[in-house]
mmCIF file of C-alpha atoms and ligand atoms in Angstrom:
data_model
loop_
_atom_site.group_PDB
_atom_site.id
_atom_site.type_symbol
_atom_site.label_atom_id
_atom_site.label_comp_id
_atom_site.label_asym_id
_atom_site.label_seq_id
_atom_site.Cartn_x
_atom_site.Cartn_y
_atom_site.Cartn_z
ATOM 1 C CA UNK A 1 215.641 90.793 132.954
ATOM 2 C CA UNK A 2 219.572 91.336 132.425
ATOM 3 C CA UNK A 3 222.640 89.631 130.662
ATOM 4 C CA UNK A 4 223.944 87.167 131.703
ATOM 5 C CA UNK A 5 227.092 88.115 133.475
ATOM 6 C CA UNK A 6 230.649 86.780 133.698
ATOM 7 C CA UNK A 7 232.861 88.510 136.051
ATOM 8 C CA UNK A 8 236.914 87.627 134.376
ATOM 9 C CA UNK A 9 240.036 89.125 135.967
ATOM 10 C CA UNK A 10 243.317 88.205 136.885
ATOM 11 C CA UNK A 11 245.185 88.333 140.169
ATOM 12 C CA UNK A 12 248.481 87.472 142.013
ATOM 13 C CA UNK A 13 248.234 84.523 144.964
ATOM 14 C CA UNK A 14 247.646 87.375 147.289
ATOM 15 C CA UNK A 15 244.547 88.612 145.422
ATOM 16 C CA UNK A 16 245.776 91.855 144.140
ATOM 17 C CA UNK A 17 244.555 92.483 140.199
ATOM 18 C CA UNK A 18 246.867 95.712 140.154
ATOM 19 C CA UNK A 19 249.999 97.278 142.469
ATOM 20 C CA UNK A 20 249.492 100.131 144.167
ATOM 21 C CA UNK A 21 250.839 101.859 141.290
ATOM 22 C CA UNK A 22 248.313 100.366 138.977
ATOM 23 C CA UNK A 23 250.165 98.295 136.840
ATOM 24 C CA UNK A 24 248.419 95.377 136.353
ATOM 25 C CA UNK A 25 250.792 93.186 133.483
ATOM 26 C CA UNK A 26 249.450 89.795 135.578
ATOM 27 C CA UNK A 27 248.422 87.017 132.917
ATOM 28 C CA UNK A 28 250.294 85.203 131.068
ATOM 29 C CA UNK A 29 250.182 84.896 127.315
ATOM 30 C CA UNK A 30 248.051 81.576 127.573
ATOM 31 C CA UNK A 31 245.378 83.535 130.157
ATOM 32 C CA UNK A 32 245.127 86.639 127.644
ATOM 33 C CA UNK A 33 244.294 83.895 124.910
ATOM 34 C CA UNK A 34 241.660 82.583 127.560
ATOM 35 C CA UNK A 35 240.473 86.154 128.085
ATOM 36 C CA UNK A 36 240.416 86.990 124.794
ATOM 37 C CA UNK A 37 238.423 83.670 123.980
ATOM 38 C CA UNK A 38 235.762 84.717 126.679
ATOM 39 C CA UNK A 39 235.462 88.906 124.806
ATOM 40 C CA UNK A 40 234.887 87.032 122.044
ATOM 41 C CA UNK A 41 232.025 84.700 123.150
ATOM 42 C CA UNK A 42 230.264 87.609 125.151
ATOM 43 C CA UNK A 43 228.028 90.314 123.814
ATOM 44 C CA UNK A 44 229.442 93.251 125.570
ATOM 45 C CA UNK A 45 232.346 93.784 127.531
ATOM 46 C CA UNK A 46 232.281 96.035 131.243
ATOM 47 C CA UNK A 47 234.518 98.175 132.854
ATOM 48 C CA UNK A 48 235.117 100.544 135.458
ATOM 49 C CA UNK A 49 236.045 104.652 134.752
ATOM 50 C CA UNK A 50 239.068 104.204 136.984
ATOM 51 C CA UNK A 51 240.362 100.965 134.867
ATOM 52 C CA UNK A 52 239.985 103.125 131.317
ATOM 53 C CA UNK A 53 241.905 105.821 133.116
ATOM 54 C CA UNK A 54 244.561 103.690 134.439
ATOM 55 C CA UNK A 55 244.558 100.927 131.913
ATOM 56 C CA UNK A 56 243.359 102.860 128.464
ATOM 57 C CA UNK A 57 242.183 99.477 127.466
ATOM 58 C CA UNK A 58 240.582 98.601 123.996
ATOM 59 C CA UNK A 59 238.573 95.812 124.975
ATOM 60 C CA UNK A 60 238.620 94.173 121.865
ATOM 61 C CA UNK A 61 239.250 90.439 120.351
ATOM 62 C CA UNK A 62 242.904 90.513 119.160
ATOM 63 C CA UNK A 63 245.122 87.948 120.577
ATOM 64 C CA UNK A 64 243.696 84.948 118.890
ATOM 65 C CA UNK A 65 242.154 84.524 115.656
ATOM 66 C CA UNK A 66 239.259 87.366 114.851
ATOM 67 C CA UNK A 67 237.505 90.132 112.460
ATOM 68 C CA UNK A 68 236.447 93.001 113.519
ATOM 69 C CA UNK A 69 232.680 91.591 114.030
ATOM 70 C CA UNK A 70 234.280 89.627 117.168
ATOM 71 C CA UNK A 71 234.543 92.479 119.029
ATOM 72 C CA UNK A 72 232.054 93.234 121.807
ATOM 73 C CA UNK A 73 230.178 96.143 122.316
ATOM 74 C CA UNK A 74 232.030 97.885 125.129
ATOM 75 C CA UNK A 75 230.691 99.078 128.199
ATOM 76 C CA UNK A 76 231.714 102.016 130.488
ATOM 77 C CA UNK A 77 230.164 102.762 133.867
ATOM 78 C CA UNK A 78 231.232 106.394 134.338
ATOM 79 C CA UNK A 79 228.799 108.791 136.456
ATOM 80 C CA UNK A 80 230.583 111.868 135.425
ATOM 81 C CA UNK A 81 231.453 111.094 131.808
ATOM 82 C CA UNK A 82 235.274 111.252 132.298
ATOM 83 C CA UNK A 83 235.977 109.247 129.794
ATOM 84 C CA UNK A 84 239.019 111.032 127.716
ATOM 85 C CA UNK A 85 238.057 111.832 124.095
ATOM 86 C CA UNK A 86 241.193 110.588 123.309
ATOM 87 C CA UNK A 87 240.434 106.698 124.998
ATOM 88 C CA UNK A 88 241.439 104.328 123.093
ATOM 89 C CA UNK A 89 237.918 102.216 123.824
ATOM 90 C CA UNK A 90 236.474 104.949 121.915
ATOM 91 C CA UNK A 91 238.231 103.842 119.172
ATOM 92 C CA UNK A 92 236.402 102.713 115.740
ATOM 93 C CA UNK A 93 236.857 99.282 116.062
ATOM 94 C CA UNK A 94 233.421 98.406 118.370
ATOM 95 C CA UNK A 95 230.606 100.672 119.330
ATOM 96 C CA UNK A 96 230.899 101.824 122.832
ATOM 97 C CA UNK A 97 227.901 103.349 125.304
ATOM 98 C CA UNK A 98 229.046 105.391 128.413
ATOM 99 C CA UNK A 99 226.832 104.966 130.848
ATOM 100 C CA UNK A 100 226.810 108.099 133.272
ATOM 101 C CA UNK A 101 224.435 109.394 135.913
ATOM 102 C CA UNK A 102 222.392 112.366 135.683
ATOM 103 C CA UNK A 103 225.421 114.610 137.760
ATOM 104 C CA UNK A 104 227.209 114.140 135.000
ATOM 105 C CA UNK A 105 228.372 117.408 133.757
ATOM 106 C CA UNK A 106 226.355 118.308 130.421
ATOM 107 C CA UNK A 107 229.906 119.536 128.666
ATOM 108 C CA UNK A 108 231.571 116.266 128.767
ATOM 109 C CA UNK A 109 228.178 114.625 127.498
ATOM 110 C CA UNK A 110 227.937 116.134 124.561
ATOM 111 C CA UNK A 111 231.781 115.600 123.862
ATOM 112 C CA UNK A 112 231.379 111.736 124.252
ATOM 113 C CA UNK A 113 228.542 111.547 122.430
ATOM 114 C CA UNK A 114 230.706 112.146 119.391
ATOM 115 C CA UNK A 115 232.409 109.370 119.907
ATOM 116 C CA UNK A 116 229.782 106.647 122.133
ATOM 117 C CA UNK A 117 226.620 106.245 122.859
ATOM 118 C CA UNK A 118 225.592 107.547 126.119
ATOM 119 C CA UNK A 119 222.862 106.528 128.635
ATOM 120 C CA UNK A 120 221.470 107.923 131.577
ATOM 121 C CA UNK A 121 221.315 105.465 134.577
ATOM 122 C CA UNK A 122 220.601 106.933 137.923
ATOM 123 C CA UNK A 123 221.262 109.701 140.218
ATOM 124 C CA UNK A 124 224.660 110.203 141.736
ATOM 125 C CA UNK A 125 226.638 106.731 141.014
ATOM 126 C CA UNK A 126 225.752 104.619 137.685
ATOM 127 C CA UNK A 127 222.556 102.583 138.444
ATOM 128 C CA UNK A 128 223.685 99.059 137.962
ATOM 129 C CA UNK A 129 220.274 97.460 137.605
ATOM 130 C CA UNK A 130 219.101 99.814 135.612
ATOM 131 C CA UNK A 131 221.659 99.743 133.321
ATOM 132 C CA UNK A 132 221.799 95.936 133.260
ATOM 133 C CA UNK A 133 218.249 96.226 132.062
ATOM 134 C CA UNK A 134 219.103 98.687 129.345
ATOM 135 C CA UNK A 135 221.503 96.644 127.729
ATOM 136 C CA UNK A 136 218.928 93.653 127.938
ATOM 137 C CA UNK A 137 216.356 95.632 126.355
ATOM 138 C CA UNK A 138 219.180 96.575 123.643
ATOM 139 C CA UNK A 139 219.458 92.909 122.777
ATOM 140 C CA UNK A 140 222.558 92.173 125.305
ATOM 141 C CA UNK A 141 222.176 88.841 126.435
ATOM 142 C CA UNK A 142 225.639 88.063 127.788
ATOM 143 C CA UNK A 143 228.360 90.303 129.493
ATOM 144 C CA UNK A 144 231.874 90.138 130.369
ATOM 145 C CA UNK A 145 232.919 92.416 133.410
ATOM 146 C CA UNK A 146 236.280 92.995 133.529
ATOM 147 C CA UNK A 147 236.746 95.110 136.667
ATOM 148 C CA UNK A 148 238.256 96.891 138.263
ATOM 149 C CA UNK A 149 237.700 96.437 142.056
ATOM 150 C CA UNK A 150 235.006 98.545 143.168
ATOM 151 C CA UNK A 151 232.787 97.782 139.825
ATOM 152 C CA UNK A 152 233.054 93.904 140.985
ATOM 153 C CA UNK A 153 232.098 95.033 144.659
ATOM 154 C CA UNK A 154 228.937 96.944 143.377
ATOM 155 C CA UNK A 155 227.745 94.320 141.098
ATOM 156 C CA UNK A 156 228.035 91.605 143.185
ATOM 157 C CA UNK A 157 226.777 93.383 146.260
ATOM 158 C CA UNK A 158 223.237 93.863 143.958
ATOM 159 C CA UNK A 159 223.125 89.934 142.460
ATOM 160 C CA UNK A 160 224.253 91.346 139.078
ATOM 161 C CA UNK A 161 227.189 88.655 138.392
ATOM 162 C CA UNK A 162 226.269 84.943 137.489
ATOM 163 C CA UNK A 163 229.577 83.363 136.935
ATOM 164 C CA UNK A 164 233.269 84.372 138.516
ATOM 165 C CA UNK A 165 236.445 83.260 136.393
ATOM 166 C CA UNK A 166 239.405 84.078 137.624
ATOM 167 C CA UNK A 167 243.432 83.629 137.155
ATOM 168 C CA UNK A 168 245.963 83.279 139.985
ATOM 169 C CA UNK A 169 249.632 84.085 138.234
ATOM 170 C CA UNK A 170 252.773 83.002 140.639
ATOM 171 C CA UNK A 171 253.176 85.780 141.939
ATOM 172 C CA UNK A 172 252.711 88.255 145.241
ATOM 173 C CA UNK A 173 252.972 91.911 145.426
ATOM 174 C CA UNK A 174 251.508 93.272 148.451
ATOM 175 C CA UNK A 175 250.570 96.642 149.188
ATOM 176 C CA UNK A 176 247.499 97.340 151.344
ATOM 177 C CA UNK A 177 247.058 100.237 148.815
ATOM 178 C CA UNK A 178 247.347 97.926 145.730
ATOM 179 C CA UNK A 179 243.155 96.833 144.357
ATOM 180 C CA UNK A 180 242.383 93.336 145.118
ATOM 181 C CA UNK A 181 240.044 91.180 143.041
ATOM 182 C CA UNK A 182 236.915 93.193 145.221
ATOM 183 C CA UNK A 183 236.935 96.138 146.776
ATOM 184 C CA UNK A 184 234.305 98.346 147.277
ATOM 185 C CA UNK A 185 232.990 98.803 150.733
ATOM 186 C CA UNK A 186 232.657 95.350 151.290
ATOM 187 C CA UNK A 187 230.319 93.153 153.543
ATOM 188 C CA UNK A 188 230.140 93.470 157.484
ATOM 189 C CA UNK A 189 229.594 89.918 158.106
ATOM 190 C CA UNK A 190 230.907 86.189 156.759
ATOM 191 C CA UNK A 191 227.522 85.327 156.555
ATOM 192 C CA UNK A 192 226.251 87.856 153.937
ATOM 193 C CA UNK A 193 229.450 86.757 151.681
ATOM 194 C CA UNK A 194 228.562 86.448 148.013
ATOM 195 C CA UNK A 195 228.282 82.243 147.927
ATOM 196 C CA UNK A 196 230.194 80.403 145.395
ATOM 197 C CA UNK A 197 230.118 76.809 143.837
ATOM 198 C CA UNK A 198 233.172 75.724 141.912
ATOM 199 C CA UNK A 199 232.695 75.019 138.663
ATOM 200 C CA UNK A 200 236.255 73.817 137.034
ATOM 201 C CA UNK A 201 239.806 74.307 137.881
ATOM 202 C CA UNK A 202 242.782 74.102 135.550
ATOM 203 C CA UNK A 203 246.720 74.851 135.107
ATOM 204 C CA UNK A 204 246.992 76.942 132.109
ATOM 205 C CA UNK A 205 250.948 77.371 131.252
ATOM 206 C CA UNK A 206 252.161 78.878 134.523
ATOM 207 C CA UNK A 207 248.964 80.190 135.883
ATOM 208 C CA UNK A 208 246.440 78.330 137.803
ATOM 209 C CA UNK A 209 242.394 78.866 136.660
ATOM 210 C CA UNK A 210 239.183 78.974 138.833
ATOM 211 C CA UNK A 211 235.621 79.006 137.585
ATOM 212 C CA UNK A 212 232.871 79.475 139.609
ATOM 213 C CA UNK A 213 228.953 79.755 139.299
ATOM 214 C CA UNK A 214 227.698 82.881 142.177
ATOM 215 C CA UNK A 215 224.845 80.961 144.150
ATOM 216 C CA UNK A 216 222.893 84.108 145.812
ATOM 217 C CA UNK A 217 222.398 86.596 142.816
ATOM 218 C CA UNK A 218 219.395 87.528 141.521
ATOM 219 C CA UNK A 219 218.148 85.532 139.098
HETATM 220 N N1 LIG B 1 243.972 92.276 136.763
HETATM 221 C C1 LIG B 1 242.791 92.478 136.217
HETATM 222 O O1 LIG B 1 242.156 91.517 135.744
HETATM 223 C C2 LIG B 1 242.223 93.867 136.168
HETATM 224 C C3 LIG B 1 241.070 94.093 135.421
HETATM 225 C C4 LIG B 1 240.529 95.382 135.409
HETATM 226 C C5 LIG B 1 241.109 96.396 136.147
HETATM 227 N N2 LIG B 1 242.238 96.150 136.864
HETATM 228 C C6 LIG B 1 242.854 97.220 137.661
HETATM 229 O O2 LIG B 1 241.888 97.750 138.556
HETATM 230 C C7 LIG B 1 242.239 99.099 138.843
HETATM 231 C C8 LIG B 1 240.983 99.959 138.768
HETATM 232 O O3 LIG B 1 240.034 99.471 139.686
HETATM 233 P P1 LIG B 1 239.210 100.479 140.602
HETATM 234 O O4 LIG B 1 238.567 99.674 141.656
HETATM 235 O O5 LIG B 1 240.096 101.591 141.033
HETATM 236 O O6 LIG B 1 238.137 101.133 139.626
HETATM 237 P P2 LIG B 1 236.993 100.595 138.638
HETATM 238 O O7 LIG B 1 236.215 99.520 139.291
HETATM 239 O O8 LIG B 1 237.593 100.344 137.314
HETATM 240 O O9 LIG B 1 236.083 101.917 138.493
HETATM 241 C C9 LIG B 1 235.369 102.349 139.629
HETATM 242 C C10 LIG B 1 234.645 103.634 139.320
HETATM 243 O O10 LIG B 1 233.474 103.388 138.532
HETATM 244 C C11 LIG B 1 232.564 104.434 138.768
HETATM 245 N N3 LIG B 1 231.233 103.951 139.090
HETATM 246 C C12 LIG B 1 230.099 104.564 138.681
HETATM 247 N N4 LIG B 1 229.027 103.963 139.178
HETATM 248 C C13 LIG B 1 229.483 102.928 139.923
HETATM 249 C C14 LIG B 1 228.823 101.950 140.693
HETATM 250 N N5 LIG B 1 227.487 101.873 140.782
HETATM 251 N N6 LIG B 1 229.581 101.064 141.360
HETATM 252 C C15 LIG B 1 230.918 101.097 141.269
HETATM 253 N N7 LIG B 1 231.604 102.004 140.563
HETATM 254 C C16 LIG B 1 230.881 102.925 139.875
HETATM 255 C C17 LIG B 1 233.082 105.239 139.960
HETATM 256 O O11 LIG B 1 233.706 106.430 139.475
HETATM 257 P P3 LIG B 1 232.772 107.719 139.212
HETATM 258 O O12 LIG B 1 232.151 108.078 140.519
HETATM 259 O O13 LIG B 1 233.686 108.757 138.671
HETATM 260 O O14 LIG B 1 231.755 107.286 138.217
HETATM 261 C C18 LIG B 1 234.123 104.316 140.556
HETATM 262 O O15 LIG B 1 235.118 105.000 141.281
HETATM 263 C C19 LIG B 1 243.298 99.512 137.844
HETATM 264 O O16 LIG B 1 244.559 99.571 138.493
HETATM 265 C C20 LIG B 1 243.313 98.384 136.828
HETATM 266 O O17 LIG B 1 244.596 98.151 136.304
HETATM 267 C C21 LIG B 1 242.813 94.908 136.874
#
């Protein structure tokens, strides 16, 4: 048993959901409402160690209309429990749990645990059907992933992901170096592609929305 899981992010017509740089300023003011809107109808909210350190996101419900009890419980999958004290999704405006794997170094436990809950999933690398099943057992019944690339890779590759939403802005960047909507390793062959049906597709202001249900995940 696990969430139910929404996989959001936006990218350029050339798939890229950051430079090479990292800057990542895609969506336009309409799509953050959207995202927003989507936070705010979802349990908890996932992301990435690499997109806290590059982003230092809040992950909260604040560009339409909200209180405080909007906000998700946010989610970080970080095996070594890098997470800065000083994050801002540490912040006191949503609990937080930092999940980390059992390499991580006792040190920077302790110092998050001032600040987040944090749970032990797996050996090496964050285990993500363990941790799925955590948060189910915690009462999480729906989940919004927000990235970045190789945190979409991993939960697609292990069925974890139910529904993909994403936003293409007008515009192309390039950069082999620059993350794309997934990453990861990625599959050897076509035929062992994550399958996708579409669901809806809209023009939002300038941007251009896709929503999809994933056919081969695990439920
Ligand atoms: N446009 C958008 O919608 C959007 C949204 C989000 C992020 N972004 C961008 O995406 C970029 C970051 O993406 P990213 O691909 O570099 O990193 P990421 O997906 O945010 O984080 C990946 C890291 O998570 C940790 N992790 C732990 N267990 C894992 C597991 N089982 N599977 C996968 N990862 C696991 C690993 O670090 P450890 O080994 O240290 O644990 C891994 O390197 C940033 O530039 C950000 O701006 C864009």
């Amino acid at each position: 048993m696990r969430p139910h899981v929404i996989l959001n992010a936006a990218m350029t017509l050339d798939g890229k959901i950051a430079t090479r740089t990292g800057s990542s300023e895609i969506s336009g003011p309409e799509d953050l409402k959207r995202v927003h809107q989507i936070r705010k109808e979802n349990e908890a909210i996932m992301v990435g160690i690499n997109t806290v350190m590059v982003d230092d996101p809040r992950l909260t419900v604040h560009k339409i209309s909200s209180t405080k009890s909007d906000n998700p419980l946010r989610v970080v999958v970080d095996s070594q429990a890098r997470t800065p004290g000083d994050a801002r999704i540490l912040n006191n405006d949503a609990p937080t749990i930092i999940a980390v794997s059992k390499k991580a170094p006792s040190e920077n436990v302790e110092n998050l645990k001032e600040k987040a809950e944090v749970i032990f999933c797996g050996e090496d690398k964050v285990d993500l059907v363990d941790l799925m099943e955590k948060l189910k057992i915690k009462g999480i019944n729906s989940l919004m992933l927000e990235g970045g690339a190789t945190l979409n890779f991993s939960m697609l590759k292990h069925g974890l992901v139910d529904e993909v939403r994403v936003c293409i802005a007008p515009m192309i960047v390039g950069g082999s170096k620059a993350r794309t909507l997934v990453d990861g390793e990625g599959f050897d062959y076509m035929k062992d592609a994550v399958k996708l049906e579409l669901k809806k597709s809209y023009v939002l202001d300038k941007d251009f929305i896709l929503e999809y249900f994933v056919l081969n995940n695990d439920k």
